[in-house]
Tab-separated table of C-alpha atoms and ligand atoms in Angstrom:
chain	number	residue	atom	x	y	z
B	1	UNK	CA	20.326	-6.796	22.499
B	2	UNK	CA	17.785	-4.079	23.465
B	3	UNK	CA	14.788	-3.260	21.376
B	4	UNK	CA	12.901	0.048	21.130
B	5	UNK	CA	9.840	-1.524	22.960
B	6	UNK	CA	12.135	-2.233	25.782
B	7	UNK	CA	12.488	-6.289	25.667
B	8	UNK	CA	15.363	-8.097	25.527
B	9	UNK	CA	15.952	-9.921	22.407
B	10	UNK	CA	18.600	-13.458	23.348
B	11	UNK	CA	19.195	-16.469	20.896
B	12	UNK	CA	18.021	-19.616	22.552
B	13	UNK	CA	20.719	-21.404	23.430
B	14	UNK	CA	22.071	-24.438	25.754
B	15	UNK	CA	19.674	-26.513	27.325
B	16	UNK	CA	16.629	-24.681	26.556
B	17	UNK	CA	18.171	-24.620	22.752
B	18	UNK	CA	18.607	-28.754	23.169
B	19	UNK	CA	15.415	-29.494	24.597
B	20	UNK	CA	13.695	-27.545	21.506
B	21	UNK	CA	15.746	-28.795	19.037
B	22	UNK	CA	14.832	-32.335	19.564
B	23	UNK	CA	11.592	-31.566	18.808
B	24	UNK	CA	11.523	-28.644	16.412
B	25	UNK	CA	14.057	-29.470	13.796
B	26	UNK	CA	12.744	-26.407	11.693
B	27	UNK	CA	13.436	-22.677	12.531
B	28	UNK	CA	17.134	-23.216	10.242
B	29	UNK	CA	18.025	-19.411	11.677
B	30	UNK	CA	17.308	-20.376	15.426
B	31	UNK	CA	15.051	-19.310	17.965
B	32	UNK	CA	14.965	-15.866	20.103
B	33	UNK	CA	13.651	-15.374	23.470
B	34	UNK	CA	12.215	-11.927	23.972
B	35	UNK	CA	12.367	-10.725	27.541
B	36	UNK	CA	11.258	-10.202	29.904
B	37	UNK	CA	8.112	-11.817	28.826
B	38	UNK	CA	9.406	-15.073	27.012
B	39	UNK	CA	8.026	-14.124	23.989
B	40	UNK	CA	9.478	-16.879	21.767
B	41	UNK	CA	10.275	-15.922	17.536
B	42	UNK	CA	12.533	-17.151	15.013
B	43	UNK	CA	16.472	-16.151	14.981
B	44	UNK	CA	15.376	-12.871	12.643
B	45	UNK	CA	13.390	-11.609	15.091
B	46	UNK	CA	16.607	-10.167	16.291
B	47	UNK	CA	16.982	-7.998	13.189
B	48	UNK	CA	13.749	-7.577	12.249
B	49	UNK	CA	12.606	-6.635	15.640
B	50	UNK	CA	12.653	-2.764	16.030
B	51	UNK	CA	11.405	-2.972	12.224
B	52	UNK	CA	8.038	-4.325	13.371
B	53	UNK	CA	7.666	-2.340	16.531
B	54	UNK	CA	7.758	0.882	14.220
B	55	UNK	CA	6.002	-0.256	11.421
B	56	UNK	CA	4.096	2.619	10.854
B	57	UNK	CA	0.169	2.170	10.524
B	58	UNK	CA	-2.630	4.662	9.093
B	59	UNK	CA	-5.648	5.829	9.294
B	60	UNK	CA	-7.209	3.709	7.298
B	61	UNK	CA	-5.511	0.697	8.231
B	62	UNK	CA	-7.250	-2.472	9.257
B	63	UNK	CA	-5.145	-5.012	11.455
B	64	UNK	CA	-5.512	-8.927	11.985
B	65	UNK	CA	-4.048	-9.927	15.428
B	66	UNK	CA	-4.370	-13.497	16.013
B	67	UNK	CA	-1.962	-16.017	18.266
B	68	UNK	CA	-1.467	-18.637	15.347
B	69	UNK	CA	-4.373	-20.901	14.108
B	70	UNK	CA	-7.002	-19.134	15.665
B	71	UNK	CA	-9.090	-18.241	12.592
B	72	UNK	CA	-6.663	-15.763	10.971
B	73	UNK	CA	-6.550	-16.851	7.292
B	74	UNK	CA	-10.484	-16.737	7.625
B	75	UNK	CA	-10.865	-13.666	8.850
B	76	UNK	CA	-8.500	-11.846	6.368
B	77	UNK	CA	-10.072	-12.902	3.276
B	78	UNK	CA	-13.932	-11.846	5.051
B	79	UNK	CA	-11.954	-8.366	5.931
B	80	UNK	CA	-10.540	-8.196	2.767
B	81	UNK	CA	-13.186	-9.490	0.692
B	82	UNK	CA	-15.989	-7.067	2.828
B	83	UNK	CA	-13.985	-4.232	1.703
B	84	UNK	CA	-12.863	-4.530	-2.211
B	85	UNK	CA	-14.624	-7.381	-2.918
B	86	UNK	CA	-18.750	-7.803	-1.822
B	87	UNK	CA	-19.690	-7.743	-5.212
B	88	UNK	CA	-17.122	-10.605	-6.104
B	89	UNK	CA	-15.733	-8.407	-9.123
B	90	UNK	CA	-12.264	-8.019	-7.737
B	91	UNK	CA	-9.953	-8.872	-10.091
B	92	UNK	CA	-6.982	-9.509	-7.513
B	93	UNK	CA	-9.041	-11.773	-5.601
B	94	UNK	CA	-7.684	-14.777	-7.050
B	95	UNK	CA	-4.456	-13.974	-6.136
B	96	UNK	CA	-3.365	-15.364	-2.801
B	97	UNK	CA	-4.744	-14.846	0.587
B	98	UNK	CA	-0.457	-13.758	1.856
B	99	UNK	CA	-0.872	-11.443	-1.343
B	100	UNK	CA	-3.711	-9.337	-0.513
B	101	UNK	CA	-3.453	-9.252	2.960
B	102	UNK	CA	-0.041	-8.519	3.816
B	103	UNK	CA	1.808	-10.896	7.072
B	104	UNK	CA	3.987	-8.464	8.033
B	105	UNK	CA	6.453	-10.574	10.059
B	106	UNK	CA	6.114	-13.137	7.455
B	107	UNK	CA	10.093	-12.953	6.699
B	108	UNK	CA	10.654	-14.540	10.322
B	109	UNK	CA	9.783	-17.512	8.548
B	110	UNK	CA	11.968	-17.454	5.421
B	111	UNK	CA	15.647	-18.461	6.002
B	112	UNK	CA	18.071	-15.706	6.564
B	113	UNK	CA	19.755	-17.407	3.524
B	114	UNK	CA	17.790	-19.466	1.716
B	115	UNK	CA	19.726	-22.488	-0.027
B	116	UNK	CA	20.413	-23.343	-3.378
B	117	UNK	CA	17.599	-23.746	-5.618
B	118	UNK	CA	14.937	-22.320	-2.938
B	119	UNK	CA	14.118	-19.349	-5.229
B	120	UNK	CA	12.005	-16.664	-3.497
B	121	UNK	CA	9.922	-15.512	-6.123
B	122	UNK	CA	8.076	-12.203	-7.003
B	123	UNK	CA	4.397	-12.778	-6.427
B	124	UNK	CA	1.747	-11.052	-7.924
B	125	UNK	CA	1.093	-7.990	-5.491
B	126	UNK	CA	5.373	-7.558	-4.855
B	127	UNK	CA	5.845	-7.415	-8.601
B	128	UNK	CA	3.326	-4.680	-8.452
B	129	UNK	CA	3.619	-3.074	-5.418
B	130	UNK	CA	7.127	-3.329	-4.606
B	131	UNK	CA	9.145	-3.015	-8.752
B	132	UNK	CA	12.657	-1.424	-7.338
B	133	UNK	CA	12.223	-4.268	-4.282
B	134	UNK	CA	14.425	-6.134	-2.820
B	135	UNK	CA	13.372	-10.102	-3.024
B	136	UNK	CA	16.307	-11.098	-0.669
B	137	UNK	CA	15.370	-8.584	2.352
B	138	UNK	CA	12.700	-8.679	3.787
B	139	UNK	CA	10.291	-8.762	1.309
B	140	UNK	CA	6.893	-8.796	3.315
B	141	UNK	CA	7.122	-6.483	5.249
B	142	UNK	CA	8.049	-4.353	2.285
B	143	UNK	CA	4.721	-5.748	0.637
B	144	UNK	CA	2.973	-4.849	3.975
B	145	UNK	CA	4.362	-1.030	3.774
B	146	UNK	CA	3.466	-0.875	-0.202
B	147	UNK	CA	0.164	-1.653	-0.725
B	148	UNK	CA	-2.527	0.749	-1.838
B	149	UNK	CA	-4.552	2.140	1.191
B	150	UNK	CA	-6.925	0.918	2.191
B	151	UNK	CA	-4.831	-1.610	3.577
B	152	UNK	CA	-5.665	-5.220	5.617
B	153	UNK	CA	-2.662	-6.372	7.316
B	154	UNK	CA	-2.142	-9.696	9.337
B	155	UNK	CA	-0.298	-10.302	12.086
B	156	UNK	CA	0.715	-13.022	14.625
B	157	UNK	CA	2.731	-10.366	16.845
B	158	UNK	CA	1.008	-9.293	20.501
B	159	UNK	CA	0.046	-5.689	21.476
B	160	UNK	CA	3.388	-4.791	23.420
B	161	UNK	CA	5.914	-5.507	20.014
B	162	UNK	CA	4.063	-2.791	18.192
B	163	UNK	CA	4.009	1.229	18.957
B	164	UNK	CA	1.876	1.662	22.310
B	165	UNK	CA	-0.276	4.234	19.664
B	166	UNK	CA	-1.550	1.312	17.725
B	167	UNK	CA	-4.946	1.930	18.489
B	168	UNK	CA	-4.932	5.407	17.847
B	169	UNK	CA	-3.709	5.213	14.884
B	170	UNK	CA	-5.751	2.066	13.195
B	171	UNK	CA	-8.692	-0.070	13.687
B	172	UNK	CA	-7.167	-4.178	14.785
B	173	UNK	CA	-9.761	-7.405	14.802
B	174	UNK	CA	-8.487	-9.924	17.207
B	175	UNK	CA	-9.567	-13.597	17.344
B	176	UNK	CA	-9.440	-15.862	19.746
B	177	UNK	CA	-9.659	-19.565	19.786
B	178	UNK	CA	-10.238	-22.578	22.344
B	179	UNK	CA	-6.982	-23.200	23.445
B	180	UNK	CA	-7.400	-26.633	23.180
B	181	UNK	CA	-8.581	-26.723	19.392
B	182	UNK	CA	-5.795	-24.187	18.436
B	183	UNK	CA	-3.410	-26.851	20.200
B	184	UNK	CA	-4.413	-29.745	17.890
B	185	UNK	CA	-4.570	-27.304	14.444
B	186	UNK	CA	-1.013	-25.334	15.260
B	187	UNK	CA	0.545	-29.371	16.178
B	188	UNK	CA	-0.816	-29.907	12.597
B	189	UNK	CA	0.858	-26.871	11.373
B	190	UNK	CA	4.020	-28.256	12.965
B	191	UNK	CA	3.539	-31.247	10.970
B	192	UNK	CA	2.658	-29.911	8.013
B	193	UNK	CA	5.176	-26.846	7.053
B	194	UNK	CA	8.690	-28.123	7.115
B	195	UNK	CA	9.973	-24.441	8.291
B	196	UNK	CA	8.684	-25.231	11.301
B	197	UNK	CA	8.679	-29.217	11.486
B	198	UNK	CA	8.093	-30.609	15.165
B	199	UNK	CA	8.467	-34.762	15.399
B	200	UNK	CA	7.495	-35.303	18.783
B	201	UNK	CA	4.306	-36.840	20.322
B	202	UNK	CA	0.672	-34.776	20.943
B	203	UNK	CA	1.844	-34.721	24.273
B	204	UNK	CA	5.141	-33.461	23.819
B	205	UNK	CA	3.774	-30.792	21.787
B	206	UNK	CA	1.090	-29.958	24.377
B	207	UNK	CA	4.040	-30.122	27.508
B	208	UNK	CA	5.842	-27.113	25.247
B	209	UNK	CA	2.790	-25.581	24.722
B	210	UNK	CA	2.355	-25.400	28.460
B	211	UNK	CA	5.577	-24.112	29.004
B	212	UNK	CA	5.783	-21.292	26.824
B	213	UNK	CA	7.840	-23.240	24.315
B	214	UNK	CA	6.032	-23.017	20.984
B	215	UNK	CA	6.481	-19.599	18.771
B	216	UNK	CA	4.449	-16.335	19.506
B	217	UNK	CA	3.703	-17.951	22.917
B	218	UNK	CA	2.808	-17.853	25.809
B	219	UNK	CA	-0.560	-17.279	24.287
B	220	UNK	CA	-1.955	-16.938	27.379
B	221	UNK	CA	-0.422	-13.301	27.236
B	222	UNK	CA	-0.975	-12.981	23.953
B	223	UNK	CA	-4.741	-12.957	25.191
B	224	UNK	CA	-4.406	-11.084	28.216
B	225	UNK	CA	-3.019	-7.952	25.859
B	226	UNK	CA	-5.941	-7.790	23.799
B	227	UNK	CA	-8.621	-8.611	26.287
B	228	UNK	CA	-7.317	-5.884	28.317
B	229	UNK	CA	-7.931	-3.598	25.458
B	230	UNK	CA	-11.578	-5.364	24.363
B	231	UNK	CA	-14.175	-1.893	24.873
B	232	UNK	CA	-11.558	0.526	23.036
B	233	UNK	CA	-13.391	1.148	20.172
B	234	UNK	CA	-11.102	0.859	17.351
B	235	UNK	CA	-10.571	-2.966	19.176
B	236	UNK	CA	-13.315	-5.982	17.756
B	237	UNK	CA	-12.931	-9.163	19.829
B	238	UNK	CA	-13.743	-12.054	18.333
B	239	UNK	CA	-13.909	-15.724	18.626
B	240	UNK	CA	-13.701	-18.382	16.535
B	241	UNK	CA	-16.014	-20.339	17.871
B	242	UNK	CA	-18.690	-17.122	17.420
B	243	UNK	CA	-17.755	-17.349	13.552
B	244	UNK	CA	-18.633	-20.918	13.714
B	245	UNK	CA	-21.609	-20.784	15.501
B	246	UNK	CA	-23.110	-17.677	13.931
B	247	UNK	CA	-21.489	-16.029	10.641
B	248	UNK	CA	-24.147	-14.163	9.756
B	249	UNK	CA	-24.488	-12.202	12.865
B	250	UNK	CA	-20.365	-11.742	12.741
B	251	UNK	CA	-20.264	-10.573	9.771
B	252	UNK	CA	-23.294	-7.836	10.862
B	253	UNK	CA	-20.616	-7.046	13.881
B	254	UNK	CA	-17.818	-6.487	11.492
B	255	UNK	CA	-19.463	-4.859	9.349
B	256	UNK	CA	-20.329	-2.032	11.930
B	257	UNK	CA	-16.923	-2.074	13.127
B	258	UNK	CA	-15.256	-1.056	9.430
B	259	UNK	CA	-17.969	0.738	8.679
B	260	UNK	CA	-18.331	-1.341	5.188
B	261	UNK	CA	-22.025	-0.688	4.940
B	262	UNK	CA	-23.186	-4.228	2.868
B	263	UNK	CA	-25.893	-4.945	1.374
B	264	UNK	CA	-28.238	-8.187	1.718
B	265	UNK	CA	-26.880	-9.460	-0.981
B	266	UNK	CA	-23.139	-8.757	-0.199
B	267	UNK	CA	-23.481	-10.174	3.077
B	268	UNK	CA	-24.491	-13.506	1.309
B	269	UNK	CA	-21.293	-13.419	-1.277
B	270	UNK	CA	-19.051	-13.073	1.529
B	271	UNK	CA	-20.192	-15.683	3.421
B	272	UNK	CA	-20.040	-18.108	0.750
B	273	UNK	CA	-16.991	-17.179	-0.721
B	274	UNK	CA	-15.334	-17.280	2.671
B	275	UNK	CA	-16.642	-20.550	3.632
B	276	UNK	CA	-15.008	-23.261	4.730
B	277	UNK	CA	-15.261	-25.316	1.872
B	278	UNK	CA	-14.778	-22.701	-0.526
B	279	UNK	CA	-11.802	-20.947	1.005
B	280	UNK	CA	-10.169	-25.324	0.801
B	281	UNK	CA	-11.138	-25.400	-2.586
B	282	UNK	CA	-9.502	-22.362	-3.205
B	283	UNK	CA	-6.118	-23.258	-1.230
B	284	UNK	CA	-4.850	-20.105	-2.026
B	285	UNK	CA	-3.041	-19.257	1.331
B	286	UNK	CA	0.265	-18.803	-0.155
B	287	UNK	CA	2.037	-18.036	-3.505
B	288	UNK	CA	0.164	-20.087	-5.086
B	289	UNK	CA	-1.170	-23.794	-4.557
B	290	UNK	CA	1.441	-25.692	-6.234
B	291	UNK	CA	3.647	-24.643	-2.644
B	292	UNK	CA	1.457	-27.128	-0.913
B	293	UNK	CA	1.974	-29.575	-3.133
B	294	UNK	CA	5.572	-28.853	-2.764
B	295	UNK	CA	7.664	-31.495	-0.331
B	296	UNK	CA	10.548	-29.032	0.239
B	297	UNK	CA	7.797	-26.919	2.518
B	298	UNK	CA	4.810	-29.471	2.961
B	299	UNK	CA	5.017	-32.930	4.048
B	300	UNK	CA	3.129	-34.576	1.535
B	301	UNK	CA	2.803	-37.575	4.019
B	302	UNK	CA	1.018	-35.470	6.588
B	303	UNK	CA	-1.121	-33.572	3.792
B	304	UNK	CA	-2.514	-37.088	2.447
B	305	UNK	CA	-2.825	-38.531	5.675
B	306	UNK	CA	-3.927	-35.679	7.990
B	307	UNK	CA	-5.086	-33.036	5.618
B	308	UNK	CA	-3.575	-29.576	4.145
B	309	UNK	CA	-3.737	-25.969	5.887
B	310	UNK	CA	-7.594	-25.956	5.458
B	311	UNK	CA	-7.956	-29.253	8.057
B	312	UNK	CA	-11.845	-29.563	9.735
B	313	UNK	CA	-12.176	-25.953	9.988
B	314	UNK	CA	-14.530	-26.951	12.644
B	315	UNK	CA	-15.103	-25.745	16.825
B	316	UNK	CA	-14.640	-28.806	19.636
B	317	UNK	CA	-12.772	-30.857	17.364
B	318	UNK	CA	-10.148	-31.345	20.520
B	319	UNK	CA	-12.982	-34.070	22.588
B	320	UNK	CA	-11.832	-36.695	19.778
B	321	UNK	CA	-8.330	-36.024	19.993
B	322	UNK	CA	-6.873	-34.886	23.254
B	323	UNK	CA	-6.129	-37.312	25.927
B	324	UNK	CA	-7.727	-37.374	28.569
B	325	UNK	CA	-4.428	-36.570	30.123
B	326	UNK	CA	-3.587	-33.782	28.475
B	327	UNK	CA	-7.196	-32.127	28.764
B	328	UNK	CA	-6.539	-32.125	32.206
B	329	UNK	CA	-3.538	-30.500	31.733
B	330	UNK	CA	-4.885	-27.905	29.487
B	331	UNK	CA	-7.757	-27.521	31.337
B	332	UNK	CA	-5.216	-26.690	34.298
B	333	UNK	CA	-3.447	-24.075	32.341
B	334	UNK	CA	-6.806	-22.729	31.473
B	335	UNK	CA	-7.698	-22.175	35.068
B	336	UNK	CA	-3.987	-20.848	36.273
B	337	UNK	CA	-2.930	-18.359	33.127
B	338	UNK	CA	-6.268	-17.510	31.883
B	339	UNK	CA	-7.549	-16.015	34.947
B	340	UNK	CA	-7.999	-12.358	33.570
B	341	UNK	CA	-12.347	-12.988	32.469
B	342	UNK	CA	-11.655	-14.456	29.349
B	343	UNK	CA	-14.549	-17.488	29.186
B	344	UNK	CA	-13.632	-19.734	26.234
B	345	UNK	CA	-16.706	-21.108	23.769
F	1	A3P	P1	-8.050	-26.711	11.863
F	1	A3P	O1	-6.406	-27.059	11.268
F	1	A3P	O2	-8.565	-26.251	12.971
F	1	A3P	O3	-8.929	-27.459	10.702
F	1	A3P	P2	-4.996	-19.583	10.936
F	1	A3P	O4	-5.631	-18.874	9.623
F	1	A3P	O5	-5.204	-18.681	11.397
F	1	A3P	O6	-3.465	-20.315	11.011
F	1	A3P	O7	-6.172	-21.052	11.253
F	1	A3P	C1	-6.219	-22.201	10.624
F	1	A3P	C2	-7.312	-23.131	11.359
F	1	A3P	O8	-8.656	-22.051	10.868
F	1	A3P	C3	-7.483	-23.632	10.896
F	1	A3P	O9	-8.028	-24.604	11.836
F	1	A3P	C4	-7.962	-24.407	9.314
F	1	A3P	O10	-8.675	-25.094	8.745
F	1	A3P	C5	-9.388	-23.021	9.723
F	1	A3P	N1	-10.197	-22.443	8.430
F	1	A3P	C6	-9.482	-21.750	7.664
F	1	A3P	N2	-10.472	-21.299	6.834
F	1	A3P	C7	-11.641	-21.421	7.499
F	1	A3P	C8	-13.239	-21.070	6.894
F	1	A3P	N3	-13.343	-20.546	6.084
F	1	A3P	N4	-13.584	-21.016	8.058
F	1	A3P	C9	-13.803	-21.953	9.486
F	1	A3P	N5	-11.934	-22.619	9.617
F	1	A3P	C10	-11.249	-22.240	8.659
């Protein structure tokens, strides 16, 4: 199928399907490739890709764009708090992050036909902003369209899968992370979340990454598209490692980019409220914190053993997790694929 972006979407079949299915037992609607770049997405992209491409961005929108596990949720909370809750008195703050900063293409991760007993329930935001909405349709897309301005939105899609005038219309914050830490975090994510469940080893996961066989890959191309636009005044490019090393300085830069004009007290509020320990304690990523205790959604064994979504929140953790062989492969991947000027911290 041809997309409005000019790409072609095809279902992953045959040998490639068998290779991926061996380790990825989630993805109930299968996987698709978007050519010529070989982007890999869950099967529902076939139906929804054009809706994402044609998503109507507005002047006051701020879009947080990342490859998975690069600090998206942290940035969502930072930006929403800076824009809507700098005095920590907004009554909607206890809502899940995904309710306040909708994930445009989150519907890709919900089965097209949810099995019996897996009813999708309307969240606070959906009830308020989509009272006539269709929960059996793409409800995250409906919510992304419906929330009031100024909207803060999240995507893991790359620039080329949105209309080319995105940066003329809206502000974008792109967060990049060292691929080795991203790899460890993405592996954990794939073991934790049942709908993406991965049952192979770290070595096998790294091989899939290197072959551009992880959903939302290729990471190098995702990065390259954003890196090449980094001087655009409506794009703020930031590294996870810089947020970790100097959050005060990075909040100041974000304040200048967003035009939020925060006071020193408000900066202190944002820093504390979005710290790893406070976000982990609130555990409000998904629709409610009960989600993470539900074994049909989260693998409880992994959650107990290795941690939940808010796992470690550190830079450089790869040093104690990656074997010398995998480190060598990742270094080679960085050298070969990330040859467009980016330097990881
Ligand atoms: P780790 O698995 O390395 O701990 P994303 O939101 O893009 O999925 O990224 C998730 C990663 O960001 C996880 O990394 C998670 O722990 C980390 N993270 C989430 N909130 C954070 C915070 N407030 N400060 C630092 N890291 C955070």
